[in-house]
XYZ file of C-alpha atoms in Angstrom:
453
model
C -19.976 24.283 142.693
C -19.120 26.759 139.960
C -20.978 30.001 139.370
C -22.657 28.645 136.238
C -23.804 25.526 138.104
C -25.295 27.668 140.843
C -27.158 29.790 138.299
C -28.490 26.647 136.602
C -29.515 25.149 139.952
C -31.428 28.288 140.930
C -33.072 28.987 137.564
C -35.995 26.678 136.827
C -36.648 28.202 133.398
C -33.061 27.519 132.341
C -33.198 23.916 133.555
C -36.527 23.296 131.803
C -35.222 24.875 128.595
C -32.015 22.860 128.841
C -33.916 19.592 129.267
C -36.261 20.395 126.397
C -33.353 21.284 124.132
C -31.459 18.160 125.244
C -34.447 15.972 124.335
C -34.886 17.764 121.001
C -31.157 17.551 120.333
C -31.221 13.797 120.981
C -34.160 13.281 118.642
C -32.616 15.587 116.043
C -29.274 13.797 116.317
C -30.929 10.407 115.798
C -32.882 11.775 112.831
C -29.778 13.386 111.324
C -27.655 10.268 111.856
C -30.322 8.173 110.151
C -30.658 10.704 107.343
C -26.887 11.051 106.907
C -26.421 7.282 106.910
C -28.982 6.647 104.206
C -27.948 9.792 102.307
C -24.322 8.692 102.276
C -25.435 5.242 101.214
C -27.520 6.784 98.418
C -24.581 9.005 97.364
C -22.296 5.975 97.322
C -24.808 3.991 95.258
C -25.234 6.940 92.916
C -21.442 7.190 92.606
C -21.296 3.486 91.816
C -24.031 3.912 89.251
C -22.364 6.978 87.706
C -19.018 5.213 87.696
C -20.583 2.191 86.041
C -22.265 4.353 83.438
C -19.073 6.329 82.875
C -17.035 3.172 82.537
C -19.612 1.768 80.162
C -19.540 4.978 78.108
C -15.751 5.018 78.223
C -15.505 1.427 77.005
C -18.144 2.123 74.365
C -16.343 5.257 73.114
C -12.996 3.478 72.933
C -14.591 0.468 71.285
C -16.308 2.739 68.743
C -12.912 4.147 67.819
C -11.440 0.661 67.543
C -14.467 -0.547 65.591
C -14.260 2.338 63.161
C -10.554 1.559 62.632
C -11.330 -2.122 62.156
C -14.100 -1.368 59.663
C -11.913 1.088 57.752
C -9.133 -1.499 57.674
C -11.600 -4.171 56.566
C -12.933 -2.029 53.718
C -9.415 -1.405 52.427
C -8.347 -4.973 53.122
C -10.631 -6.497 50.479
C -9.507 -3.985 47.886
C -5.877 -4.614 48.690
C -6.182 -8.368 48.228
C -6.733 -7.859 44.497
C -3.439 -5.954 44.191
C -1.032 -7.936 46.329
C 1.389 -8.000 43.379
C 1.510 -4.198 43.298
C 3.362 -3.039 46.418
C 3.240 0.631 45.451
C -0.538 0.523 45.127
C -0.794 -1.421 48.380
C 1.198 1.276 50.175
C -1.102 3.900 48.660
C -4.114 2.062 50.059
C -2.408 1.928 53.446
C -1.768 5.681 53.460
C -5.322 6.393 52.301
C -6.551 4.903 55.582
C -5.200 7.926 57.474
C -7.254 10.225 55.230
C -10.511 8.346 55.590
C -10.363 7.840 59.374
C -9.370 10.678 61.755
C -8.396 8.260 64.532
C -5.675 6.603 62.459
C -2.314 8.281 62.949
C -0.205 5.836 61.005
C -0.559 2.930 58.593
C 1.934 0.757 56.776
C 2.427 -2.698 55.346
C 5.035 -5.087 56.684
C 6.119 -7.275 53.801
C 7.276 -10.793 54.323
C 6.521 -10.726 58.038
C 7.850 -13.268 60.497
C 5.055 -15.832 60.939
C 6.387 -16.771 64.377
C 5.789 -13.237 65.654
C 2.627 -12.393 63.767
C -0.494 -14.475 64.147
C -2.772 -15.386 61.327
C -5.719 -13.502 62.872
C -6.486 -9.825 63.118
C -5.506 -8.443 66.522
C -4.741 -5.372 68.551
C -1.220 -5.287 69.887
C 0.076 -3.677 73.053
C 1.103 -0.006 72.916
C 4.409 0.754 71.293
C 6.477 3.752 70.311
C 5.983 4.962 66.763
C 7.451 7.716 64.660
C 10.986 8.547 63.801
C 11.753 10.078 67.178
C 9.850 7.332 69.011
C 7.991 9.756 71.268
C 4.499 8.905 70.132
C 2.696 6.055 71.823
C 0.109 4.047 69.906
C -1.918 0.859 69.916
C -1.671 -1.038 66.653
C -4.256 -3.042 64.793
C -2.604 -5.796 62.781
C -4.397 -7.371 59.835
C -2.414 -10.276 58.297
C -2.845 -11.240 54.625
C -1.084 -13.492 52.106
C 0.083 -12.426 48.678
C -0.038 -14.571 45.572
C 3.240 -16.191 46.573
C 1.661 -17.200 49.935
C 3.976 -14.933 51.849
C 2.632 -13.511 55.073
C 2.275 -9.746 55.106
C 0.726 -7.505 57.736
C -1.267 -4.291 57.427
C -0.605 -2.261 60.600
C -2.765 0.660 61.653
C -1.716 2.890 64.538
C -4.069 4.790 66.833
C -2.369 7.469 68.931
C -2.729 6.947 72.658
C -2.489 10.689 73.281
C -5.308 11.347 70.824
C -7.310 8.454 72.285
C -6.684 9.698 75.826
C -7.742 13.211 74.896
C -10.843 11.870 73.236
C -11.762 9.859 76.332
C -10.697 12.375 79.007
C -13.006 15.034 77.564
C -15.903 13.082 79.032
C -14.497 12.786 82.585
C -17.307 12.441 85.134
C -15.784 15.071 87.436
C -12.995 17.655 87.159
C -10.654 15.750 89.471
C -11.450 12.221 88.336
C -8.930 10.157 86.392
C -9.785 7.789 83.560
C -7.399 4.987 82.734
C -7.191 1.959 80.465
C -4.810 -0.880 81.280
C -3.432 -3.405 78.889
C -3.091 -7.130 79.464
C 0.220 -6.814 81.319
C -0.787 -3.746 83.301
C 0.481 -1.311 80.675
C -1.151 2.111 80.846
C -2.924 2.695 77.540
C -4.978 5.747 78.473
C -4.084 8.200 81.238
C -4.326 11.948 81.687
C -0.576 12.257 82.237
C 0.874 11.426 78.833
C 4.289 10.780 80.402
C 2.808 7.735 82.105
C 1.579 6.139 78.892
C 2.969 2.694 78.148
C 4.235 2.403 81.748
C 3.319 -0.566 83.894
C 0.888 0.408 86.654
C 1.788 -2.568 88.835
C 5.469 -1.649 88.652
C 4.693 1.991 89.451
C 2.559 1.012 92.452
C 5.309 -1.254 93.770
C 7.988 1.356 93.170
C 6.171 4.136 95.014
C 4.775 1.741 97.660
C 1.066 2.231 97.023
C -0.450 -0.995 98.371
C -4.020 0.157 97.784
C -3.284 1.152 94.186
C -1.463 -2.135 93.681
C -4.513 -4.051 94.922
C -6.747 -2.134 92.502
C -4.322 -2.764 89.601
C -4.183 -6.484 90.361
C -7.995 -6.627 90.492
C -8.161 -4.907 87.086
C -5.653 -7.337 85.608
C -7.712 -10.214 86.993
C -10.695 -8.976 84.963
C -12.779 -8.134 88.035
C -15.609 -5.603 88.226
C -15.983 -3.448 91.319
C -14.208 -0.716 93.262
C -11.525 -0.279 95.894
C -10.470 2.539 98.162
C -7.047 3.875 97.232
C -4.804 6.637 98.528
C -3.181 9.036 96.064
C -1.046 11.953 97.186
C -2.481 11.717 100.669
C -6.073 11.890 99.446
C -8.665 9.170 99.704
C -9.987 8.058 96.335
C -12.180 5.287 94.970
C -11.038 3.274 91.979
C -13.890 1.796 89.911
C -12.998 -0.750 87.261
C -14.442 -3.256 84.813
C -12.976 -5.381 81.990
C -12.926 -3.991 78.472
C -15.232 -5.977 76.220
C -15.781 -5.445 72.536
C -19.274 -4.922 71.239
C -20.596 -7.780 69.191
C -21.083 -6.545 65.644
C -21.927 -8.729 62.718
C -18.818 -9.631 60.770
C -16.474 -8.399 63.511
C -13.661 -10.639 64.649
C -14.070 -10.815 68.452
C -10.787 -10.634 70.336
C -9.921 -11.021 74.009
C -7.830 -7.902 74.467
C -7.350 -8.376 78.201
C -7.807 -4.665 78.756
C -9.479 -3.155 81.803
C -11.097 0.293 82.110
C -10.914 2.241 85.341
C -11.926 5.557 86.859
C -10.397 7.045 89.990
C -12.832 9.257 91.886
C -11.471 11.507 94.654
C -13.616 11.235 97.740
C -14.130 14.997 97.564
C -15.785 14.623 94.153
C -18.126 11.933 95.471
C -18.887 13.187 98.964
C -17.781 16.832 98.695
C -21.274 18.243 98.246
C -22.598 15.726 100.737
C -20.003 16.728 103.367
C -20.712 20.419 102.803
C -24.421 19.690 103.157
C -23.736 17.789 106.403
C -21.807 20.709 107.877
C -24.448 23.171 106.690
C -27.215 21.086 108.276
C -25.226 20.706 111.511
C -24.579 24.453 111.708
C -28.244 25.195 111.027
C -29.238 22.612 113.657
C -26.882 24.060 116.288
C -27.932 27.646 115.577
C -31.582 26.583 115.501
C -31.264 24.778 118.843
C -29.556 27.822 120.315
C -32.310 30.152 119.122
C -34.956 27.659 120.232
C -33.392 27.482 123.688
C -33.299 31.273 123.915
C -36.971 31.712 122.984
C -37.983 28.674 125.029
C -36.264 30.065 128.112
C -37.805 33.477 127.456
C -41.301 31.959 127.191
C -40.890 29.723 130.241
C -39.423 32.623 132.205
C -42.523 34.662 131.376
C -44.867 31.783 132.229
C -43.122 31.209 135.578
C -43.425 34.866 136.621
C -46.542 34.160 138.811
C -44.635 31.329 140.493
C -41.774 33.660 141.372
C -44.260 36.108 142.848
C -45.868 33.284 144.816
C -42.424 32.261 146.022
C -41.717 35.743 147.361
C -45.129 35.913 149.035
C -44.619 32.474 150.581
C -41.241 33.596 151.907
C -42.853 36.669 153.497
C -45.504 34.445 155.080
C -42.750 32.109 156.331
C -41.071 35.177 157.890
C -44.253 35.882 159.851
C -46.009 38.377 157.583
C -49.288 36.436 157.540
C -51.232 39.358 156.110
C -49.095 39.348 152.915
C -51.642 39.892 150.106
C -51.788 37.261 147.314
C -54.045 38.388 144.449
C -56.382 35.976 142.696
C -55.483 34.863 139.160
C -57.786 34.885 136.150
C -55.815 32.103 134.448
C -57.325 28.631 134.554
C -54.087 26.721 134.069
C -52.078 24.939 136.768
C -50.209 28.087 137.789
C -53.444 30.096 137.986
C -55.148 27.447 140.109
C -52.085 27.231 142.351
C -52.125 31.009 142.848
C -55.842 30.921 143.752
C -55.198 28.079 146.209
C -52.420 30.141 147.753
C -54.831 33.101 147.983
C -57.405 30.966 149.835
C -54.707 29.466 152.047
C -53.336 32.911 152.908
C -56.766 34.196 153.889
C -57.471 31.119 156.026
C -54.032 31.366 157.587
C -54.493 35.067 158.335
C -57.890 34.354 159.945
C -56.521 31.499 162.047
C -53.512 33.550 163.043
C -55.863 36.372 164.139
C -57.866 33.953 166.245
C -54.681 32.515 167.700
C -53.437 36.015 168.481
C -56.701 36.861 170.240
C -56.576 33.610 172.198
C -52.947 34.278 173.039
C -53.827 37.735 174.365
C -56.644 36.248 176.497
C -54.383 33.561 177.868
C -51.756 36.174 178.571
C -54.232 38.267 180.590
C -55.416 35.211 182.508
C -51.866 34.196 183.118
C -51.100 37.606 184.589
C -54.134 37.293 186.923
C -53.078 33.816 187.964
C -49.534 35.035 188.516
C -50.861 37.801 190.814
C -53.069 35.331 192.678
C -50.174 32.929 192.990
C -47.981 35.665 194.387
C -50.731 36.659 196.878
C -51.166 33.016 197.876
C -47.460 32.691 198.423
C -47.496 35.890 200.501
C -50.447 34.641 202.552
C -48.760 31.309 203.058
C -45.644 33.047 204.288
C -47.792 35.128 206.686
C -49.509 32.009 207.989
C -46.210 30.268 208.428
C -44.759 33.225 210.316
C -47.925 33.551 212.444
C -47.959 29.864 213.361
C -44.297 30.003 214.178
C -44.844 33.031 216.481
C -47.896 31.484 218.159
C -46.245 28.125 218.716
C -43.160 29.889 220.043
C -45.377 31.813 222.551
C -47.182 28.607 223.628
C -43.957 26.676 224.027
C -43.013 28.282 227.404
C -46.390 27.830 229.184
C -46.794 24.306 227.916
C -43.320 23.333 229.094
C -44.080 24.835 232.540
C -47.358 22.925 232.736
C -45.625 19.697 231.753
C -42.895 20.310 234.314
C -45.395 21.038 237.105
C -47.520 17.972 236.248
C -44.439 15.799 236.153
C -43.326 17.083 239.574
C -46.745 16.434 241.128
C -46.894 12.972 239.633
C -43.434 11.969 240.783
C -43.180 13.780 244.137
C -46.822 14.366 245.127
C -46.435 12.464 248.434
C -43.497 14.505 249.414
C -45.154 17.887 248.704
C -47.225 19.816 251.171
C -50.757 20.846 250.449
C -49.641 24.437 250.136
C -46.945 23.573 247.576
C -49.329 21.362 245.662
C -52.034 24.070 245.577
C -49.524 26.593 244.406
C -48.427 24.327 241.516
C -52.052 23.695 240.595
C -52.768 27.411 240.507
C -49.689 27.889 238.327
C -50.898 25.141 236.008
C -54.328 26.797 235.768
C -52.834 30.179 234.944
C -50.567 28.836 232.245
C -53.414 26.715 230.869
C -55.552 29.840 230.597
C -52.705 31.562 228.749
C -52.380 28.648 226.277
C -56.148 28.695 225.771
C -56.072 32.425 225.031
C -53.276 31.913 222.519
C -55.233 29.115 220.812
C -58.339 31.292 220.603
C -56.287 34.088 219.098
C -54.758 31.563 216.608
C -58.223 30.400 215.570
C -59.478 33.958 215.171
C -56.443 35.056 213.135
C -56.715 31.926 210.904
C -60.350 32.711 210.163
C -59.439 36.264 209.314
C -56.653 35.163 206.908
C -58.979 32.718 205.178
C -61.500 35.442 204.629
C -58.855 37.674 203.091
C -57.553 34.954 200.791
């Protein structure tokens, strides 16, 4: 077990604090996960809403420009019809359009146009290069009309893509977002990088192997509304898109342009503040839990101080110091009641141990007396044994002589003379008297030993 584990195992306040903080951390983590989940969901929904509003505003702004160009062209158109036989005046009207509308960068009349290439209806054509050097990109509004000779002519009005892009990009929803407008074939009509104008987004995505961007471009060309996650320059972005639809205005010729508006939001622009908030909250939570654990351990350590004192006193009592004093506590909580119970237990234990000590001393004294008596009894028993052995040893000779004399008389009495028989009888009487004297002495000595014991 490591040193830290041993410290944790021995420190109750640290373990209690750790468990409290673990429980709080679990609850806080669940609360934060729930909050972050719904917050991220709300941020995503807000981003969708903002993107939708931005796309709507973008489409509306572009359509306002187109509408103003269409209305300006329409106003001039009816005046021009009365002068179709005056080409110079018609050209003057065409050039006047640039003066009356700031969005128009070029206007001219195509005389005797090819009817196979120009439709009979007003329309917006795909971007094309205009100008002598061919460096300017523009979308063109074509307004066909017939002269008195029924020849098809076309009034063309150019709107600069760079000017239109600048006009739109000024209202970007975020500094790093990208607004784009695709034509029917995937041609880039509006983009912040003017060098990309009039390029095909699908071709670019295929060339640079951007499958996510290609999927978004194909969805835009399909006229879908929604968003997709794309990767640009190693960064995660979200492409929001919706089809470009003209506003319905009385007298306006509605056209299906096939355009699609899109906004690319970097994830940092959408979730940057949210991610910073998450890290800030996590740091505050970690620091707060650390401070809470410190103060919690400090408080519990202070509250457990009486228990540590009780532990030391209990250890002293376990070591045999039964008179170890345990003061009474004035607190009425669990620790205070436990300390008072220990105080009562210590007093009862000290009293019982005193009584046991007194009883032990008494038993010890009685044991010493009994040991002395036992030793005296053993000594007396040894004396008796020795005395009986001596007495029986002294009686052994006379008794054997008596037995021998009686045996001789019994076996050979007819052969003995009266003198020999009398002599043996006298000898038997003498030895019998001696045995009797020894027995009397044995009885007297036994009585004396019993009295002493």
